[in-house]
mmCIF file of C-alpha atoms in Angstrom:
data_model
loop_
_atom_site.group_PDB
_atom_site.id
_atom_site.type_symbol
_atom_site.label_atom_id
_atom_site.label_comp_id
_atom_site.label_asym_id
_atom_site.label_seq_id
_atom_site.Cartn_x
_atom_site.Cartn_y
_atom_site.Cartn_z
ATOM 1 C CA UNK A 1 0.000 0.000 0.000
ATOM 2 C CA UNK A 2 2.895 2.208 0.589
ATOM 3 C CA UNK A 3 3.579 2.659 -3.077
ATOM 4 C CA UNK A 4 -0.054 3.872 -3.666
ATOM 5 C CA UNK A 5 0.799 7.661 -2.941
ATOM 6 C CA UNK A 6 3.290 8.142 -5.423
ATOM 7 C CA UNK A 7 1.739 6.038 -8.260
ATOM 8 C CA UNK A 8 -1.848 8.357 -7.236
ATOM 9 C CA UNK A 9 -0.090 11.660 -7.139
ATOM 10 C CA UNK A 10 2.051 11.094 -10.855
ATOM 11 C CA UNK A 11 -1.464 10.010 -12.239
ATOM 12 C CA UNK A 12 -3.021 13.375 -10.781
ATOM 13 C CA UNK A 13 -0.374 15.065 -12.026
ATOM 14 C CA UNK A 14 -0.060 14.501 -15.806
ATOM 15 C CA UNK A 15 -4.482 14.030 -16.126
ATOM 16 C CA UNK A 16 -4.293 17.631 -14.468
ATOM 17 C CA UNK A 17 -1.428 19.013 -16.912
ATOM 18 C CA UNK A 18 -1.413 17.101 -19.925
ATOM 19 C CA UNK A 19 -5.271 16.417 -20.523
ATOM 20 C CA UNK A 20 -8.254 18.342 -21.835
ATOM 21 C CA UNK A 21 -11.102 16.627 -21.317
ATOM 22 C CA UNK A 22 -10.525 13.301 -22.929
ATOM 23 C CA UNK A 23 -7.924 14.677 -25.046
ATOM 24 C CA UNK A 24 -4.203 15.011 -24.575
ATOM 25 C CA UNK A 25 -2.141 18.465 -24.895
ATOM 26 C CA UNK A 26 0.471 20.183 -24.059
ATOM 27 C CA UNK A 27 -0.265 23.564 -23.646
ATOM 28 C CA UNK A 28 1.439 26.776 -21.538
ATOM 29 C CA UNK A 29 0.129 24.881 -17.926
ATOM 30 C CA UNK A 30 2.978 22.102 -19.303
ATOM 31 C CA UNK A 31 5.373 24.502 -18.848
ATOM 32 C CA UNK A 32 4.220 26.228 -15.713
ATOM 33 C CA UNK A 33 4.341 22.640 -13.819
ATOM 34 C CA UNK A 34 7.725 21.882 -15.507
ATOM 35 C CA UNK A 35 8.836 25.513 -13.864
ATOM 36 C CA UNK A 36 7.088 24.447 -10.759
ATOM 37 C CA UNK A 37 8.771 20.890 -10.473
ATOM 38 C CA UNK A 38 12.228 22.383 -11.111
ATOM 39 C CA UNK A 39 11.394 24.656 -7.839
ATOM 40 C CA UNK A 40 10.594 22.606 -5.557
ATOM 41 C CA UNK A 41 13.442 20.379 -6.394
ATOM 42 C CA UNK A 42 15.894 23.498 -5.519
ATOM 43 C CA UNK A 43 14.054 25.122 -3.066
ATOM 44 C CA UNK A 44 11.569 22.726 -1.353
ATOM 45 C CA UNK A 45 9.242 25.733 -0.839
ATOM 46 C CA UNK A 46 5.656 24.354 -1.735
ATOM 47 C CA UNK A 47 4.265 27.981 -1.533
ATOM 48 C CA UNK A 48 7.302 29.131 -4.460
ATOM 49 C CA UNK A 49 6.278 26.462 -6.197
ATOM 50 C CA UNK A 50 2.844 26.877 -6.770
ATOM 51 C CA UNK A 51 3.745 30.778 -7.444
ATOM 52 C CA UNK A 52 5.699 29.397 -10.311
ATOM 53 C CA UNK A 53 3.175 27.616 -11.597
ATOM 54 C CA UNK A 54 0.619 30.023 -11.535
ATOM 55 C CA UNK A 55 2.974 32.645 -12.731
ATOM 56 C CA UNK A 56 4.991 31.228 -15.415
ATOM 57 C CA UNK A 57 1.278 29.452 -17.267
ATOM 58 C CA UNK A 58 -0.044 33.093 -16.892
ATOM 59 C CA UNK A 59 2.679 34.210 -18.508
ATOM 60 C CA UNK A 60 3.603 32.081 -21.282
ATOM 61 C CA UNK A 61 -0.549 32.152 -22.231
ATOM 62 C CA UNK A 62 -0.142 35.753 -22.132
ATOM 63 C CA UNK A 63 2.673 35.600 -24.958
ATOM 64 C CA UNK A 64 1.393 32.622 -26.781
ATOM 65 C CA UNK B 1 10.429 3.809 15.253
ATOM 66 C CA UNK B 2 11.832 3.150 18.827
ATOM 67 C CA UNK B 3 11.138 6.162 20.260
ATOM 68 C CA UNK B 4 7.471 6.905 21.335
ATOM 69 C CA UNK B 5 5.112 8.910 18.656
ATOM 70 C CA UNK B 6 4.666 12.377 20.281
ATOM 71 C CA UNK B 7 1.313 13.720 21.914
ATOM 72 C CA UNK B 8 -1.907 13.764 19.815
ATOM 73 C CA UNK B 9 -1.874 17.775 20.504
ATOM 74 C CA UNK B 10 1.973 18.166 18.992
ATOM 75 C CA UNK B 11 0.826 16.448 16.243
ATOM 76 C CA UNK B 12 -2.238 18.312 14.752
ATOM 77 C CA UNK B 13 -0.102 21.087 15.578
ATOM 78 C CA UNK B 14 2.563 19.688 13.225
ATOM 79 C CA UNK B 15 -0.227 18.658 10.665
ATOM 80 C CA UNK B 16 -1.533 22.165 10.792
ATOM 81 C CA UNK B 17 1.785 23.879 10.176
ATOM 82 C CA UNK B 18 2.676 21.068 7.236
ATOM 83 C CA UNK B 19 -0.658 22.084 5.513
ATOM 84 C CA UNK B 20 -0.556 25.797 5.943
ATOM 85 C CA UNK B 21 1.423 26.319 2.507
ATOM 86 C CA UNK B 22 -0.841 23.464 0.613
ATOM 87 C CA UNK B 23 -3.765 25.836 2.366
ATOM 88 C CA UNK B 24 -3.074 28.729 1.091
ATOM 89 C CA UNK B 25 -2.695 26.674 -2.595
ATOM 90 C CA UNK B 26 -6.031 26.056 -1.515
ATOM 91 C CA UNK B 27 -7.456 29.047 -0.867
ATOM 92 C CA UNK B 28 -5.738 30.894 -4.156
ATOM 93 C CA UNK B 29 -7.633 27.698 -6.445
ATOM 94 C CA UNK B 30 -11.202 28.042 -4.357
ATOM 95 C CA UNK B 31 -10.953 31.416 -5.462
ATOM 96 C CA UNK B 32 -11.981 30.749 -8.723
ATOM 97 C CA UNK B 33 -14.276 27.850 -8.137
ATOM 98 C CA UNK B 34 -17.285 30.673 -7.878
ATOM 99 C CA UNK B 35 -16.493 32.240 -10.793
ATOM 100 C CA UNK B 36 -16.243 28.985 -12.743
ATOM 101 C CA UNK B 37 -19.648 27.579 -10.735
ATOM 102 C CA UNK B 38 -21.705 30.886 -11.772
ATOM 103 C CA UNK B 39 -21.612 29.627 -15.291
ATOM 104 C CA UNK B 40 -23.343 26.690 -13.839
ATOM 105 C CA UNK B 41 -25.871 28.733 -12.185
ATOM 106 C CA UNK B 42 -24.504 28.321 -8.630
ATOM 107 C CA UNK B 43 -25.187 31.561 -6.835
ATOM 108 C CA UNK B 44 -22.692 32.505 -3.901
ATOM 109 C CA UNK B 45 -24.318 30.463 -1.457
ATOM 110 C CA UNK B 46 -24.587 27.612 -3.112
ATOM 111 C CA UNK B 47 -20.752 27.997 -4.458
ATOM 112 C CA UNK B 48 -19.943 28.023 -0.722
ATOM 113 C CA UNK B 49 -22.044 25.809 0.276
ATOM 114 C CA UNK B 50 -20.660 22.977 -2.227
ATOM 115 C CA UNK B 51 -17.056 24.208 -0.864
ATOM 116 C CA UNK B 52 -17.861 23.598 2.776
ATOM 117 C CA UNK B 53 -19.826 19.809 2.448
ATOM 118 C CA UNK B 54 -18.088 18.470 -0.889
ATOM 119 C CA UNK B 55 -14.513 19.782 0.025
ATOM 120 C CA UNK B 56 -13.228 18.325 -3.353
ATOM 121 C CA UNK B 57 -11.863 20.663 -5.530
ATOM 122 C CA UNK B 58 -11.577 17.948 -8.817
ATOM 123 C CA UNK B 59 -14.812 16.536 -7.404
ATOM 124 C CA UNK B 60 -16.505 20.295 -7.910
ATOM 125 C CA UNK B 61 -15.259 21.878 -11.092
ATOM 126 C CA UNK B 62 -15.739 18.428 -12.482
ATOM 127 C CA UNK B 63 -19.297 18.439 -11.770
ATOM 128 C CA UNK B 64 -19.192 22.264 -13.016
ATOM 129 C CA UNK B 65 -17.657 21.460 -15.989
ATOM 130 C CA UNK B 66 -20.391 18.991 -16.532
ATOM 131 C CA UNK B 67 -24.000 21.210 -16.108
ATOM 132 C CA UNK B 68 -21.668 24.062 -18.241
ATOM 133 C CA UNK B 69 -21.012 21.582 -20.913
ATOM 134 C CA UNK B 70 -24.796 20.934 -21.133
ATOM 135 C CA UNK B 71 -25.624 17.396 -18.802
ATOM 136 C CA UNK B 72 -27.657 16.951 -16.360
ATOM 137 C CA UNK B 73 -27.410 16.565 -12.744
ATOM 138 C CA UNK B 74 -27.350 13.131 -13.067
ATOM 139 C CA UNK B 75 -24.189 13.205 -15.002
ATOM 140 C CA UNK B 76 -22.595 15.880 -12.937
ATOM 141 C CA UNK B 77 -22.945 13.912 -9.594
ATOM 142 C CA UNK B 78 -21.442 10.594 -11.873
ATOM 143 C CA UNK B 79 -18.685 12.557 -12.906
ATOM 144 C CA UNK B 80 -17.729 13.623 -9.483
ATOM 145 C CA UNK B 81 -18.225 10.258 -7.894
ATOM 146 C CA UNK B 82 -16.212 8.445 -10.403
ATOM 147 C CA UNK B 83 -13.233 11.810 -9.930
ATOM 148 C CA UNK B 84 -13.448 10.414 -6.103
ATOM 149 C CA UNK B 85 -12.895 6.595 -6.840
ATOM 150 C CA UNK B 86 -9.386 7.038 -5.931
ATOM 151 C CA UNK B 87 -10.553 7.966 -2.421
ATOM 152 C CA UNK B 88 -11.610 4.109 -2.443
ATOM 153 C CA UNK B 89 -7.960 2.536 -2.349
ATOM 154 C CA UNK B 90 -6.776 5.611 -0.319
ATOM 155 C CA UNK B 91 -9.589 4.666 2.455
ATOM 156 C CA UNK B 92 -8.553 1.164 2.081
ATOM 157 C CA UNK B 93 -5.005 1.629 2.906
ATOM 158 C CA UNK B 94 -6.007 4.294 5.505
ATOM 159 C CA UNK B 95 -8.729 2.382 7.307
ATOM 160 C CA UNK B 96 -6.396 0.319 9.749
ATOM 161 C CA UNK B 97 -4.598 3.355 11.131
ATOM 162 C CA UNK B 98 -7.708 5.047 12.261
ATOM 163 C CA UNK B 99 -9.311 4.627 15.918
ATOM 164 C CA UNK B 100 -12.972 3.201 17.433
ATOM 165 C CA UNK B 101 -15.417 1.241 15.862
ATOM 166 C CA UNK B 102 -16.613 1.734 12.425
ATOM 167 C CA UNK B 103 -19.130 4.693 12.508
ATOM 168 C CA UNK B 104 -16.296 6.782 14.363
ATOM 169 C CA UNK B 105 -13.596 5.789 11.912
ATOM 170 C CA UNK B 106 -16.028 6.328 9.342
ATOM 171 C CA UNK B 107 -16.147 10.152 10.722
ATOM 172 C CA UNK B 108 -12.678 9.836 10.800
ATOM 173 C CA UNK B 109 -12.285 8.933 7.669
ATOM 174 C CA UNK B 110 -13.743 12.272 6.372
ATOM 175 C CA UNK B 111 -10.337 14.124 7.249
ATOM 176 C CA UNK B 112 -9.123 12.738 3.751
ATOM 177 C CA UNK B 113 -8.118 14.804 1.232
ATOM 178 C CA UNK B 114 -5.218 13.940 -1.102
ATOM 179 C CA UNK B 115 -2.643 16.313 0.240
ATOM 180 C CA UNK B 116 -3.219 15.342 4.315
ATOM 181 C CA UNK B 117 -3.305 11.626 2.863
ATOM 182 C CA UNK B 118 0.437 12.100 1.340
ATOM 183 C CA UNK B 119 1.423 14.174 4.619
ATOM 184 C CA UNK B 120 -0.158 11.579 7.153
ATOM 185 C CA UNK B 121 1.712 8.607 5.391
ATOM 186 C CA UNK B 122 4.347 7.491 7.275
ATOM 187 C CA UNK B 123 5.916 5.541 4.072
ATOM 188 C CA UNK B 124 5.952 2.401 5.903
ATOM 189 C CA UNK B 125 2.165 1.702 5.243
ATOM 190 C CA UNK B 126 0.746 3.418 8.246
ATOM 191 C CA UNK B 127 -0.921 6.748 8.902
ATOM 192 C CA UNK B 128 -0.267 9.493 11.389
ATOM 193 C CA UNK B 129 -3.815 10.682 12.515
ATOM 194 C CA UNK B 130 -2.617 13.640 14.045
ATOM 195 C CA UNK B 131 -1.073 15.043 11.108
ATOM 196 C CA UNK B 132 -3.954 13.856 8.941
ATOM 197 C CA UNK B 133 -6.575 15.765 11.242
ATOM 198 C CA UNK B 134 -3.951 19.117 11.416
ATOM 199 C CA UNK B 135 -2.856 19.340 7.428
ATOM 200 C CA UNK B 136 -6.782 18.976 6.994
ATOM 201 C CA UNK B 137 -8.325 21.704 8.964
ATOM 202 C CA UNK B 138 -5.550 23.786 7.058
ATOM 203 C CA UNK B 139 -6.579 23.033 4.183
ATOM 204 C CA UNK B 140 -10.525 23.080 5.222
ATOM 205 C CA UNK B 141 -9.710 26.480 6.527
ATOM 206 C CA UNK B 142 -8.245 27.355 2.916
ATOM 207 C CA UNK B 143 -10.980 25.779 0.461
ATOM 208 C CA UNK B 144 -13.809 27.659 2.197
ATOM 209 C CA UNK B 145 -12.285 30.907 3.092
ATOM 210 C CA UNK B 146 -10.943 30.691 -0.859
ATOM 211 C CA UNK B 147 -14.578 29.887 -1.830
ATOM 212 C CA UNK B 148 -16.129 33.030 0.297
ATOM 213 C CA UNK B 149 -13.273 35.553 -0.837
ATOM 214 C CA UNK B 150 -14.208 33.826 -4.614
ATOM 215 C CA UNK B 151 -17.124 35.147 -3.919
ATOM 216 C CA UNK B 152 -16.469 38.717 -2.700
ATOM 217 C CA UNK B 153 -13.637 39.503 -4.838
ATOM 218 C CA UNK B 154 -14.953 37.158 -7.811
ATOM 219 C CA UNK B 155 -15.158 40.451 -10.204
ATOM 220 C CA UNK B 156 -11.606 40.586 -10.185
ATOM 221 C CA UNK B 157 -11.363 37.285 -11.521
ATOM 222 C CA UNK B 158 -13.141 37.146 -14.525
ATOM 223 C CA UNK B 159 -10.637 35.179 -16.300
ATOM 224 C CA UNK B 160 -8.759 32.004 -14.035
ATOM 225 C CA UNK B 161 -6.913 30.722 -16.653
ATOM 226 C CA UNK B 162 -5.488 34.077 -17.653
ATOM 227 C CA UNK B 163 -3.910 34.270 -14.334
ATOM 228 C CA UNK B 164 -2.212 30.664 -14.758
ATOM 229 C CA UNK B 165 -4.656 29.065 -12.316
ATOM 230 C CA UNK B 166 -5.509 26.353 -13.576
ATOM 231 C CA UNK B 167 -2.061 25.437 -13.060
ATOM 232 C CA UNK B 168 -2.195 25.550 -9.364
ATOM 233 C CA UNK B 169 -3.491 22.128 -9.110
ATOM 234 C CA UNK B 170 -0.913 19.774 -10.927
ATOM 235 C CA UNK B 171 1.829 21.791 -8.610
ATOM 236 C CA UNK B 172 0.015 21.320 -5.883
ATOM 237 C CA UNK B 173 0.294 17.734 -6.314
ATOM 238 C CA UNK B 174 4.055 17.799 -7.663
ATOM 239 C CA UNK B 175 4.929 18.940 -4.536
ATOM 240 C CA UNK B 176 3.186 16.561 -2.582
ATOM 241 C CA UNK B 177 4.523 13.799 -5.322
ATOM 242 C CA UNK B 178 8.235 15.117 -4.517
ATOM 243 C CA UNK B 179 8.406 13.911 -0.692
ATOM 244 C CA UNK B 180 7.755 10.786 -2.309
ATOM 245 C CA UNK B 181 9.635 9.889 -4.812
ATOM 246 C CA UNK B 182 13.065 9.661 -2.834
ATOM 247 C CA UNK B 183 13.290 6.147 -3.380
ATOM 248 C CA UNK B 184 13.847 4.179 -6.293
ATOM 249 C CA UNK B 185 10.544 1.959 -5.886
ATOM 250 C CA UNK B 186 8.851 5.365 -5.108
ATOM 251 C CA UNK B 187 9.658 6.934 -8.778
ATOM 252 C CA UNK B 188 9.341 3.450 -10.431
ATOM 253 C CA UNK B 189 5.659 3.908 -8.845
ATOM 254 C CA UNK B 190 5.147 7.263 -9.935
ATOM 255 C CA UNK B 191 6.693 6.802 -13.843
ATOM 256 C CA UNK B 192 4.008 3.818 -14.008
ATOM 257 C CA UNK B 193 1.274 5.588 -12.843
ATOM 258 C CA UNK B 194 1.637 8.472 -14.984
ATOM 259 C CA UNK B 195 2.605 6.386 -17.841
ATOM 260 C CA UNK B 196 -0.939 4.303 -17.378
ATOM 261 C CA UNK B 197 -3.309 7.539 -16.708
ATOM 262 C CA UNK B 198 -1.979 8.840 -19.978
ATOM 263 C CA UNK B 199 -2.364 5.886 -22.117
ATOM 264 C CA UNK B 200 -6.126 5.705 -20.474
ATOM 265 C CA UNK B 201 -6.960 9.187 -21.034
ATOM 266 C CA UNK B 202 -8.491 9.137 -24.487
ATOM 267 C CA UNK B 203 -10.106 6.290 -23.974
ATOM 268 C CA UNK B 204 -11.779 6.524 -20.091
ATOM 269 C CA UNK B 205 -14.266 8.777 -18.337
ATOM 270 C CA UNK B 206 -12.422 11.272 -16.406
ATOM 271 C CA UNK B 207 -11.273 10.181 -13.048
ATOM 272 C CA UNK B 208 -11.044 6.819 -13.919
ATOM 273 C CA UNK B 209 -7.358 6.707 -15.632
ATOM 274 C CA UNK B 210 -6.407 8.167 -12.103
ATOM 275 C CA UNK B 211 -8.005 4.995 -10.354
ATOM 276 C CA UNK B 212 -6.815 2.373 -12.603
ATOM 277 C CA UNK B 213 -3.328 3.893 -12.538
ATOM 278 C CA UNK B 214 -2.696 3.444 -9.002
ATOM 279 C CA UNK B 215 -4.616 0.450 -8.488
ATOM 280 C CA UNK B 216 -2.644 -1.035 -11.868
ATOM 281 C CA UNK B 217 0.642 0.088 -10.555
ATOM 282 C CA UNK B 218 0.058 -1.236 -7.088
ATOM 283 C CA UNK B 219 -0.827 -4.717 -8.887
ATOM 284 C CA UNK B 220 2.799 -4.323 -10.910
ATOM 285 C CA UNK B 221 5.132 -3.921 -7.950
ATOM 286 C CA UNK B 222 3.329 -6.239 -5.996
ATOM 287 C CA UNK B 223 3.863 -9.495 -8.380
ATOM 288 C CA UNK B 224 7.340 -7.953 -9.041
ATOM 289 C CA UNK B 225 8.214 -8.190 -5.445
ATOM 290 C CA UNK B 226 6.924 -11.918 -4.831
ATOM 291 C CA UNK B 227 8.838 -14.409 -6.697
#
């Protein structure tokens, strides 16, 4: 049962970023989690990482 | 493991200060569940209202997403029950770590939410109910207060997605997935269930690539561990 949280949180993750409705894209929230990931891997700060996410989809909409 | 778990009261206290950042995540994405529900015809109260008894935020724009799109009620409430399954195996594993007889572990029970799940897990298979109980009144305390200030200050946020929103969620959840991918089993776990919700996306309802993929991955280590 142990390895039920990380197999449930990866699924979450890539149906949340990578999916719209039933079909798969990658569009500027791909690269706000990517931002996000790389974040929390240097910083471990879960309220800079969800800043980065928010931030850098916002902004990368805003230029695409 | 040898030394004696700390006080109940030390722990909700840790639980609480664990879930403060994940609340305020909270509170930021409840914002724009109102604005998103008033398509649906939910007026404030009933925005807030669905906040403070559903307390699911994939559960509730789900079923938003549904009545906007056109279906019924019917299909709303099917869409949101099958976004929950996961909450199935996650009550499963949980179940033995909780206290009392079954209607008071069934009240217990209703702490869950994804992120006090991941921070309650010990990694050894058990739960800490302490930390469960404290990450989710943090996070309670977030969803609804996001809901009402939705609400308030929902003018301002005419647009969620222009404001990156929407991407709130899947970090939310990265984070949370980060504490647990330290081991090699861990990230073995997480590559398969991502690989498997992917490959079921096109094909399955919403919220059901997320159930098979844990419960498929769970199946795969399982037989790979016993010779």
């Amino acid at each position: 049962m142990l390895l039920l949280g990380p197999a449930l949180l990866a699924a979450l993750v890539v149906t949340q970023t990578f999916t719209d409705g039933q079909e798969l894209t990658v569009g500027p929230e791909a690269g706000g989690v990517a931002a996000s990931g790389v974040v929390m891997w240097r910083t471990g700060s879960v309220v800079a990482t969800i800043a980065t996410a928010a931030v850098v989809t916002a902004a990368l909409r805003a230029l695409g | 493991m040898a030394t004696p778990p700390a006080p109940m009261r030390d722990r909700v206290i840790a639980g609480l200060r664990a879930g403060i950042p994940f609340g305020v995540a909270s509170f930021v994405l409840a914002m724009s569940f109102p604005v998103v529900a008033e398509q649906a015809g939910f007026g404030p109260i009933a925005a807030v209202a669905a906040s403070a008894l559903i307390f699911a935020g994939s559960a509730q724009f789900t079923a938003v997403a549904v009545l906007i799109q056109g279906g019924g009620a019917g299909a709303a409430i099917a869409a949101a029950t099958l976004m929950n399954a996961r909450y199935l195996p996650m009550g499963i594993a949980l179940a033995p770590s909780l206290r009392g007889g079954r209607l008071r572990r069934a009240i217990e029970g209703q702490a869950v939410v994804d992120a006090s799940w991941a921070m309650a897990s010990r990694g050894d298979g058990t739960f800490d109910r302490g930390i469960l109980f404290g990450s989710t009144l943090a996070l309670y305390t977030g969803w609804v207060s996001g809901t009402v200030a939705g609400v308030v200050a929902g003018d301002l946020l005419t647009d969620p997605a222009a404001l990156g929103l929407d991407a709130i969620y899947p970090a939310f959840f990265l984070a949370l997935l980060m504490n647990e991918t330290r081991t090699a089993r861990g990230r073995v776990a997480a590559g398969l269930g991502a690989a498997i919700a992917l490959a079921l996306t096109p094909v399955a309802p919403a919220g059901l690539p997320v159930l098979l993929a844990s419960a498929a991955a769970l199946i795969a280590l399982w037989r790979r561990s016993v010779p």
